[in-house]
Short mmCIF file of C-alpha atoms in Angstrom, two decimals:
data_model
loop_
_atom_site.label_atom_id
_atom_site.label_comp_id
_atom_site.label_asym_id
_atom_site.label_seq_id
_atom_site.Cartn_x
_atom_site.Cartn_y
_atom_site.Cartn_z
CA MET F 14 0.14 0.13 -0.07
CA ASN F 15 1.36 3.34 -1.06
CA GLU F 16 4.42 1.46 -2.46
CA PRO F 17 6.46 3.92 -4.78
CA SER F 18 6.79 2.12 -8.23
CA LEU F 19 8.86 2.69 -11.21
CA LYS F 20 6.95 0.08 -13.24
CA ALA F 21 3.78 2.06 -12.55
CA LEU F 22 5.35 5.24 -13.54
CA GLU F 23 6.69 3.57 -16.79
CA ASP F 24 2.98 2.32 -17.56
CA LEU F 25 1.67 5.85 -16.86
CA LYS F 26 4.03 7.51 -19.18
CA GLY F 27 2.78 5.29 -22.11
CA LYS F 28 -0.72 6.60 -21.37
CA GLU F 29 -0.11 10.25 -20.57
CA SER F 30 2.23 12.18 -22.76
CA ILE F 31 2.54 15.10 -20.12
CA VAL F 32 3.78 12.62 -17.56
CA LYS F 33 6.50 11.32 -20.09
CA ILE F 34 7.58 15.00 -20.86
CA PHE F 35 7.63 15.71 -17.27
CA CYS F 36 9.88 12.74 -16.56
CA ASP F 37 12.23 13.50 -19.41
CA LEU F 38 12.48 17.01 -18.12
CA ILE F 39 13.70 16.07 -14.55
CA SER F 40 16.46 13.81 -16.02
CA PHE F 41 18.24 17.04 -16.77
CA ASP F 42 20.39 18.46 -13.65
CA THR F 43 19.38 22.31 -13.64
CA ARG F 44 20.13 23.20 -10.22
CA SER F 45 20.93 26.66 -10.18
CA ASP F 46 23.87 28.07 -7.99
CA PRO F 47 23.56 31.34 -6.29
CA LEU F 48 27.43 31.62 -6.04
CA SER F 49 28.11 31.22 -9.75
CA LYS F 50 29.06 34.41 -11.73
CA ASN F 51 27.91 32.82 -14.93
CA VAL F 52 24.77 33.58 -16.72
CA PRO F 53 22.97 31.19 -16.62
CA SER F 54 24.47 30.09 -13.37
CA THR F 55 24.69 26.23 -14.38
CA MET F 56 25.44 24.51 -17.48
CA GLY F 57 22.66 22.09 -16.95
CA GLN F 58 20.05 24.80 -17.76
CA LEU F 59 21.65 25.52 -21.40
CA ARG F 60 21.70 21.75 -22.00
CA LEU F 61 18.05 21.39 -21.03
CA GLY F 62 17.13 24.61 -22.98
CA ALA F 63 19.06 23.33 -25.96
CA SER F 64 16.88 20.02 -26.07
CA LEU F 65 13.73 22.17 -25.85
CA VAL F 66 14.54 24.21 -28.67
CA ASN F 67 15.45 21.43 -30.63
CA THR F 68 11.90 19.68 -29.95
CA LEU F 69 10.23 23.16 -30.60
CA ARG F 70 11.75 23.31 -33.96
CA THR F 71 10.94 19.79 -34.56
CA LEU F 72 7.30 20.65 -33.98
CA GLY F 73 7.79 23.52 -36.50
CA PHE F 74 7.82 26.58 -34.04
CA ASP F 75 10.08 29.57 -34.20
CA ALA F 76 12.30 28.98 -31.00
CA LYS F 77 15.45 30.48 -29.98
CA GLN F 78 17.84 30.11 -26.99
CA GLU F 79 19.70 33.42 -26.07
CA PRO F 80 23.26 33.22 -24.76
CA ASN F 81 21.62 34.02 -21.32
CA GLY F 82 19.72 30.84 -21.74
CA VAL F 83 16.29 32.37 -21.99
CA ILE F 84 14.18 30.58 -24.64
CA TYR F 85 11.55 32.43 -26.72
CA CYS F 86 9.03 30.54 -28.89
CA ARG F 87 6.67 32.61 -30.88
CA VAL F 88 3.26 30.95 -31.93
CA PRO F 89 1.17 32.78 -34.49
CA ALA F 90 -2.42 33.50 -33.60
CA SER F 91 -5.16 31.11 -34.84
CA LYS F 92 -7.12 32.35 -37.75
CA GLU F 93 -10.25 33.93 -35.87
CA ALA F 94 -7.86 35.36 -33.09
CA GLN F 95 -5.61 37.55 -35.15
CA LYS F 96 -6.96 40.73 -33.50
CA ALA F 97 -6.60 39.53 -29.90
CA PRO F 98 -4.01 41.04 -27.47
CA SER F 99 -0.89 38.74 -27.53
CA LEU F 100 -0.28 36.48 -24.38
CA ALA F 101 2.79 35.41 -22.82
CA LEU F 102 3.35 32.01 -21.19
CA LEU F 103 6.04 31.52 -18.78
CA ALA F 104 7.96 28.65 -16.85
CA HIS F 105 11.41 28.27 -15.43
CA MET F 106 14.05 25.57 -16.13
CA ASP F 107 16.07 25.72 -13.14
CA THR F 108 15.55 24.00 -9.88
CA ALA F 109 16.31 25.18 -6.32
CA PRO F 110 19.71 25.07 -4.83
CA ASP F 111 18.38 23.87 -1.61
CA ALA F 112 18.67 19.97 -2.85
CA SER F 113 20.36 17.88 -5.28
CA GLY F 114 18.89 17.89 -8.89
CA ALA F 115 21.02 15.26 -10.33
CA GLY F 116 20.04 11.59 -10.95
CA VAL F 117 16.52 12.46 -10.05
CA THR F 118 14.54 8.92 -10.15
CA PRO F 119 10.82 9.46 -10.01
CA TYR F 120 8.25 6.71 -8.75
CA LEU F 121 4.58 6.67 -8.85
CA VAL F 122 2.39 6.06 -5.85
CA GLU F 123 -0.76 4.54 -7.53
CA LYS F 124 -4.20 5.61 -5.87
CA TYR F 125 -2.76 6.97 -2.58
CA SER F 126 -4.62 5.54 0.30
CA GLY F 127 -3.76 7.93 2.96
CA GLY F 128 -1.03 7.71 5.59
CA GLY F 129 2.70 7.70 4.99
CA ILE F 130 4.67 6.89 1.78
CA VAL F 131 8.04 5.23 2.72
CA LEU F 132 10.44 6.67 -0.02
CA LYS F 133 13.00 4.33 -1.34
CA ASN F 134 15.94 5.84 1.10
CA GLY F 135 13.74 5.30 4.15
CA LEU F 136 12.10 8.96 4.48
CA VAL F 137 8.71 8.98 5.08
CA LEU F 138 6.32 11.42 3.27
CA ASP F 139 3.05 11.99 5.33
CA GLU F 140 0.53 14.70 6.18
CA LYS F 141 3.03 16.05 8.87
CA ILE F 142 5.37 16.87 6.25
CA CYS F 143 2.98 17.70 3.44
CA LYS F 144 -0.45 18.82 4.93
CA GLU F 145 -1.96 18.64 1.31
CA LEU F 146 -1.52 15.11 1.10
CA GLY F 147 -5.03 14.50 2.55
CA SER F 148 -6.71 16.27 -0.29
CA HIS F 149 -5.26 13.77 -2.63
CA LEU F 150 -6.59 10.32 -1.62
CA GLY F 151 -7.34 7.92 -4.41
CA GLU F 152 -4.78 9.85 -6.86
CA ASP F 153 -1.61 8.68 -8.48
CA ILE F 154 1.26 10.74 -7.12
CA ILE F 155 4.78 11.16 -8.21
CA VAL F 156 7.45 10.95 -5.47
CA THR F 157 11.28 11.15 -5.27
CA GLY F 158 13.69 8.44 -4.26
CA GLY F 159 14.34 10.50 -1.31
CA ASP F 160 17.95 11.52 -2.35
CA THR F 161 17.08 14.49 -4.52
CA LEU F 162 14.32 16.98 -5.21
CA LEU F 163 11.79 15.94 -7.75
CA GLY F 164 11.90 19.02 -9.88
CA GLY F 165 8.18 19.85 -10.33
CA ASP F 166 9.19 23.48 -9.50
CA ASP F 167 9.12 24.28 -12.31
CA LYS F 168 9.66 21.36 -14.62
CA ALA F 169 5.70 20.64 -14.22
CA GLY F 170 5.22 24.11 -15.64
CA VAL F 171 7.73 23.47 -18.39
CA ALA F 172 5.74 20.13 -19.19
CA VAL F 173 2.36 21.99 -19.16
CA LEU F 174 3.67 24.43 -21.81
CA MET F 175 5.42 21.84 -23.89
CA GLN F 176 2.20 19.78 -24.04
CA LEU F 177 0.37 22.68 -25.13
CA LEU F 178 2.87 23.51 -27.87
CA HIS F 179 2.73 20.03 -28.89
CA ASP F 180 -1.08 20.05 -29.27
CA LEU F 181 -0.81 23.27 -31.02
CA SER F 182 1.68 21.91 -33.63
CA LEU F 183 -1.04 19.14 -34.19
CA ASN F 184 -3.96 21.39 -34.30
CA PRO F 185 -3.05 24.95 -35.10
CA GLU F 186 -6.69 25.85 -35.29
CA ILE F 187 -7.09 25.41 -31.51
CA PRO F 188 -8.33 29.19 -30.72
CA HIS F 189 -5.60 31.04 -29.43
CA PRO F 190 -4.15 34.55 -29.61
CA GLU F 191 -0.44 35.30 -30.67
CA LEU F 192 1.60 33.56 -28.06
CA CYS F 193 5.25 33.88 -26.65
CA VAL F 194 6.25 31.03 -24.73
CA ILE F 195 9.38 31.88 -22.61
CA PHE F 196 11.41 29.34 -20.66
CA THR F 197 13.48 31.35 -18.10
CA VAL F 198 16.82 30.44 -16.15
CA ASP F 199 17.85 31.17 -12.43
CA GLU F 200 14.44 31.82 -11.23
CA GLU F 201 15.25 30.16 -7.85
CA ILE F 202 18.16 32.53 -7.16
CA GLY F 203 15.97 35.69 -8.07
CA ASN F 204 17.59 36.65 -11.45
CA SER F 205 15.40 35.23 -14.04
CA ALA F 206 13.17 38.33 -14.83
CA ASP F 207 16.03 40.69 -15.33
CA LEU F 208 17.26 38.20 -17.95
CA VAL F 209 14.00 38.53 -20.08
CA ASP F 210 13.82 41.06 -22.77
CA LEU F 211 10.34 42.45 -22.96
CA ALA F 212 10.89 44.04 -26.44
CA LYS F 213 11.19 40.08 -27.56
CA VAL F 214 8.29 39.07 -25.72
CA ASN F 215 6.23 41.84 -27.09
CA CYS F 216 2.85 40.75 -25.41
CA THR F 217 -0.01 42.55 -23.61
CA TYR F 218 -0.13 40.26 -20.65
CA GLY F 219 0.97 37.17 -19.33
CA VAL F 220 0.92 34.22 -17.01
CA THR F 221 3.57 32.22 -15.21
CA VAL F 222 2.78 28.31 -14.59
CA ASP F 223 4.78 27.93 -11.63
CA GLY F 224 4.43 25.56 -8.55
CA CYS F 225 1.50 25.41 -5.83
CA GLU F 226 -1.60 23.44 -5.01
CA ARG F 227 -4.28 22.59 -7.49
CA GLY F 228 -6.71 25.44 -7.91
CA GLU F 229 -4.55 28.24 -6.66
CA LEU F 230 -4.21 31.41 -8.31
CA ASP F 231 -1.37 33.52 -7.19
CA LEU F 232 -2.34 37.36 -7.13
CA ALA F 233 0.27 38.43 -4.90
CA THR F 234 3.89 37.61 -3.90
CA PHE F 235 6.22 38.60 -1.22
CA ASN F 236 8.68 41.39 -1.69
CA ALA F 237 11.97 39.89 -1.55
CA TYR F 238 15.66 40.95 -0.62
CA ALA F 239 18.79 38.74 -0.21
CA ALA F 240 21.25 39.92 2.39
CA LEU F 241 24.85 39.04 3.00
CA VAL F 242 26.39 39.71 6.38
CA GLU F 243 30.11 39.50 6.47
CA ILE F 244 31.98 39.44 9.85
CA LYS F 245 35.55 40.28 10.41
CA GLY F 246 37.01 38.53 13.44
CA ARG F 247 40.49 39.30 15.22
CA SER F 248 42.31 36.17 14.93
CA VAL F 249 45.33 35.92 17.34
CA HIS F 250 47.20 32.79 19.07
CA THR F 251 44.81 31.18 21.51
CA GLY F 252 47.70 31.56 24.14
CA THR F 253 47.36 35.25 23.88
CA ALA F 254 43.92 35.75 23.05
CA TYR F 255 42.68 37.19 26.39
CA LYS F 256 40.78 40.52 25.63
CA VAL F 257 42.23 40.65 22.10
CA MET F 258 40.57 37.65 20.30
CA GLN F 259 37.19 38.40 18.45
CA ASN F 260 36.01 35.10 16.92
CA ALA F 261 34.10 35.56 13.89
CA CYS F 262 32.17 32.28 14.38
CA GLU F 263 30.90 33.49 17.94
CA LEU F 264 30.03 36.62 16.26
CA ALA F 265 27.89 35.05 13.59
CA CYS F 266 26.02 33.23 16.43
CA ARG F 267 25.55 36.37 18.12
CA PHE F 268 24.08 37.95 15.03
CA MET F 269 21.56 35.13 14.31
CA ASN F 270 20.71 35.27 18.02
CA LEU F 271 19.83 39.01 17.62
CA LEU F 272 17.38 38.36 14.74
CA PRO F 273 13.62 38.18 15.85
CA GLN F 274 13.31 34.75 16.78
CA ASN F 275 9.68 34.30 15.97
CA GLU F 276 10.29 35.80 12.48
CA LYS F 277 11.46 32.60 10.83
CA PRO F 278 9.88 30.83 8.00
CA GLU F 279 9.08 27.91 10.46
CA ASN F 280 7.39 30.36 12.89
CA THR F 281 5.32 32.34 10.39
CA CYS F 282 2.53 31.84 8.08
CA GLY F 283 -0.19 33.86 6.20
CA LEU F 284 0.84 37.35 5.59
CA GLU F 285 3.59 37.33 8.05
CA GLY F 286 7.26 38.17 6.83
CA PHE F 287 10.33 36.58 7.80
CA PHE F 288 14.08 36.52 7.94
CA HIS F 289 15.62 33.09 6.76
CA VAL F 290 19.40 32.20 7.33
CA HIS F 291 20.08 29.79 4.51
CA ARG F 292 23.78 29.47 4.47
CA MET F 293 26.94 30.30 6.75
CA THR F 294 30.66 29.80 6.44
CA ALA F 295 32.77 30.71 9.54
CA GLU F 296 36.50 30.70 10.48
CA THR F 297 37.83 32.60 13.50
CA ALA F 298 38.98 35.42 11.35
CA LEU F 299 35.99 35.60 8.87
CA ALA F 300 32.34 34.57 8.83
CA LYS F 301 29.57 35.01 6.01
CA ILE F 302 25.84 34.81 6.63
CA SER F 303 23.40 34.67 3.81
CA LEU F 304 19.64 35.33 4.42
CA ILE F 305 16.66 36.02 2.47
CA VAL F 306 14.32 38.65 3.69
CA ARG F 307 10.52 38.44 2.97
CA ASP F 308 7.51 40.86 3.65
CA PHE F 309 4.26 41.52 1.63
CA ASP F 310 4.41 45.01 2.61
CA GLU F 311 7.12 47.38 1.12
CA GLU F 312 6.92 49.43 4.41
CA GLY F 313 7.53 46.13 6.27
CA MET F 314 10.29 45.35 4.05
CA GLN F 315 12.36 48.37 4.70
CA LYS F 316 11.93 47.89 8.38
CA ARG F 317 13.22 44.51 8.13
CA LEU F 318 16.27 45.78 6.25
CA LYS F 319 16.78 48.33 8.93
CA VAL F 320 16.76 45.58 11.46
CA LEU F 321 19.88 43.92 9.92
CA GLN F 322 21.51 47.41 9.70
CA ASP F 323 20.72 48.08 13.30
CA ILE F 324 22.29 44.69 14.56
CA ALA F 325 25.42 45.50 12.71
CA VAL F 326 25.65 48.97 14.33
CA PHE F 327 24.91 47.41 17.80
CA MET F 328 27.58 44.64 17.40
CA ASN F 329 30.03 46.99 15.86
CA ARG F 330 29.65 49.05 19.03
CA GLU F 331 30.00 46.00 21.18
CA CYS F 332 33.20 45.01 19.39
CA GLY F 333 34.84 48.49 19.30
CA TYR F 334 35.49 48.33 15.52
CA ASP F 335 33.74 47.70 12.25
CA ALA F 336 33.52 43.88 12.64
CA VAL F 337 29.88 43.57 10.80
CA SER F 338 28.83 44.71 7.37
CA VAL F 339 25.35 44.01 5.71
CA THR F 340 24.81 44.39 2.03
CA THR F 341 21.46 43.78 0.49
CA LYS F 342 19.92 43.09 -2.88
CA HIS F 343 16.55 43.33 -4.27
CA GLN F 344 15.35 40.20 -5.84
CA TYR F 345 11.57 40.71 -6.69
CA SER F 346 8.63 42.69 -5.89
CA ASN F 347 4.90 42.01 -4.77
CA LEU F 348 2.85 41.82 -7.98
CA SER F 349 -0.58 42.77 -6.53
CA LYS F 350 -0.29 46.32 -7.53
CA ALA F 351 0.45 45.83 -10.97
CA LEU F 352 -2.17 43.11 -11.34
CA LYS F 353 -4.82 45.67 -9.74
CA GLU F 354 -4.11 48.10 -12.53
CA HIS F 355 -4.45 45.29 -15.19
CA PRO F 356 -7.46 43.51 -14.13
CA LEU F 357 -8.33 41.85 -17.50
CA ILE F 358 -5.70 39.20 -17.27
CA VAL F 359 -7.04 38.16 -13.71
CA ASP F 360 -10.43 37.91 -15.13
CA LEU F 361 -9.25 35.62 -17.78
CA CYS F 362 -7.54 33.43 -15.34
CA ARG F 363 -10.71 33.24 -13.09
CA LYS F 364 -12.85 32.28 -16.04
CA ALA F 365 -10.23 29.58 -17.32
CA TYR F 366 -10.29 28.01 -13.89
CA GLU F 367 -13.97 27.92 -14.06
CA ASN F 368 -14.02 26.25 -17.60
CA ALA F 369 -11.45 23.77 -16.29
CA GLY F 370 -13.74 22.80 -13.63
CA LEU F 371 -11.94 24.59 -10.67
CA CYS F 372 -12.93 27.27 -8.17
CA ALA F 373 -9.88 29.63 -8.23
CA ASN F 374 -8.31 29.80 -4.64
CA GLU F 375 -6.97 33.41 -4.91
CA ILE F 376 -4.03 33.75 -2.58
CA SER F 377 -0.98 35.75 -1.58
CA VAL F 378 1.52 33.13 -2.26
CA ARG F 379 4.55 33.02 0.39
CA GLY F 380 7.06 33.08 -2.20
CA GLY F 381 7.65 34.84 -5.65
CA THR F 382 7.41 34.04 -9.56
CA ASP F 383 9.02 35.46 -12.64
CA GLY F 384 5.88 37.31 -12.72
CA SER F 385 6.66 39.44 -9.65
CA ASN F 386 9.33 41.67 -11.32
CA LEU F 387 7.90 41.12 -14.94
CA SER F 388 4.53 42.67 -13.55
CA GLN F 389 6.44 45.56 -12.15
CA ARG F 390 8.20 46.11 -15.56
CA GLY F 391 4.89 46.29 -17.24
CA LEU F 392 3.87 42.75 -18.28
CA PRO F 393 1.13 41.94 -15.65
CA CYS F 394 1.75 38.13 -14.76
CA PRO F 395 -0.33 36.26 -12.32
CA ASN F 396 0.64 32.74 -11.47
CA ILE F 397 -1.39 29.33 -12.43
CA PHE F 398 -0.74 26.31 -10.24
CA THR F 399 1.09 23.30 -11.47
CA GLY F 400 0.36 21.04 -8.71
CA SER F 401 3.71 20.51 -7.23
CA LEU F 402 3.80 20.02 -3.39
CA ASN F 403 6.54 20.44 -0.82
CA CYS F 404 8.99 21.88 -3.46
CA HIS F 405 12.69 22.25 -2.94
CA GLY F 406 13.43 19.02 -1.14
CA PRO F 407 13.19 15.37 -1.17
CA TYR F 408 9.72 15.32 0.16
CA GLU F 409 8.56 17.05 -3.13
CA CYS F 410 5.55 15.27 -4.75
CA LEU F 411 3.23 15.66 -7.97
CA PRO F 412 -0.27 14.50 -7.78
CA VAL F 413 -0.88 13.65 -11.31
CA PRO F 414 -4.39 14.95 -11.58
CA SER F 415 -3.25 18.23 -10.65
CA LEU F 416 -0.58 18.14 -13.40
CA LEU F 417 -3.40 17.49 -15.92
CA LYS F 418 -5.85 20.17 -14.43
CA ALA F 419 -2.99 22.58 -14.98
CA TYR F 420 -2.84 21.94 -18.60
CA GLU F 421 -6.64 22.09 -18.85
CA THR F 422 -6.61 25.58 -17.11
CA VAL F 423 -3.82 26.83 -19.41
CA ARG F 424 -5.61 25.48 -22.43
CA ALA F 425 -8.71 27.35 -21.35
CA LEU F 426 -6.74 30.55 -20.91
CA ILE F 427 -5.59 30.58 -24.59
CA GLU F 428 -8.99 29.71 -25.82
CA LEU F 429 -10.58 32.54 -23.84
CA SER F 430 -7.69 34.89 -24.63
CA ALA F 431 -8.56 34.46 -28.26
CA GLU F 432 -12.01 35.88 -27.70
CA VAL F 433 -10.59 39.29 -26.46
CA CYS F 434 -10.57 42.26 -28.84
CA HIS F 435 -7.95 44.92 -28.93
CA GLU F 436 -9.16 48.16 -27.24
CA SER F 437 -9.65 50.68 -29.77
#
């Protein structure tokens, strides 16, 4: 019962083409690297992109991968929709740096019966780890072997769009406006939207297809910053360290303890923001702490950034020299304001959910999408679900009906978009 099976997945791949597309995609290691100076940050993204472009050209589409890794695929409008506003569809190729994306081996749990799923390496996936599992009783669920992430964020979104393009190549009369399908890179490290050339996209509005539970429609995201704290210690021989040494390892712990302890991801929910330390290196002479800072409200974000600077000032006063420095980098902005100024794409999404047999669950997502910054740059982009759950780690899973329903929703969206007339 709830036994992960390779054979069951192979059988399903023969029945559902989108499942086969997804499994082919996750065979590429596209984990992004926040420490890399390259663009894109890893070669795996270029390799996957080259494979996608080859497939798209075989299907007859005008597709190109730019040197920065971003793919643009242009699809002419169907005959009756040539006056409809153009629509951008986006998904990202990279996976999160939080867990390995190499050698991903997916398995299928058939007709999930509730309770725990014992992964091949012994980890147990259950409702304590993934609270949404109880909503997927009786469904087929793709899981990991427990040693890697799955890659549903966002290769499930890429699979949805590749399935759509395959169907449009077979039947170009499916109603749709002019489309620009974009596959981005380095979304997980906050760089993707800056790499997208909106002149090449040249669309009126768009949607991202990226993560989250079936039925969710993301109309707001966090504001996001990255922060790097550098701590210079004073290293001397331990035999003469009295009143002289300043151990950067100890100072790093001190800095983290001065952060608001109730404002961590594991202690916050809903519209609450947080500070998250995700990497630290430390020696006596030098320590570095990498954080992400999140808040739905811009004023709240500025207060959070000030907290970091205030801690640095306080610790430098304690140390008697400039031991601590903080640098911050904007990653993305809350897309809600831009969407309120462009309600048409939101209305189209709501109707698409309805046509796909779903009631849209409109949420403020505790994360971000490519649409966060693209919306700020003038391309309003709400986010459509893919069904991926527990992303960024070995407990990630993907209920197959959710993936199929994501495709239905995007298909409904392009058909509805074909009916829109340009404003005179």
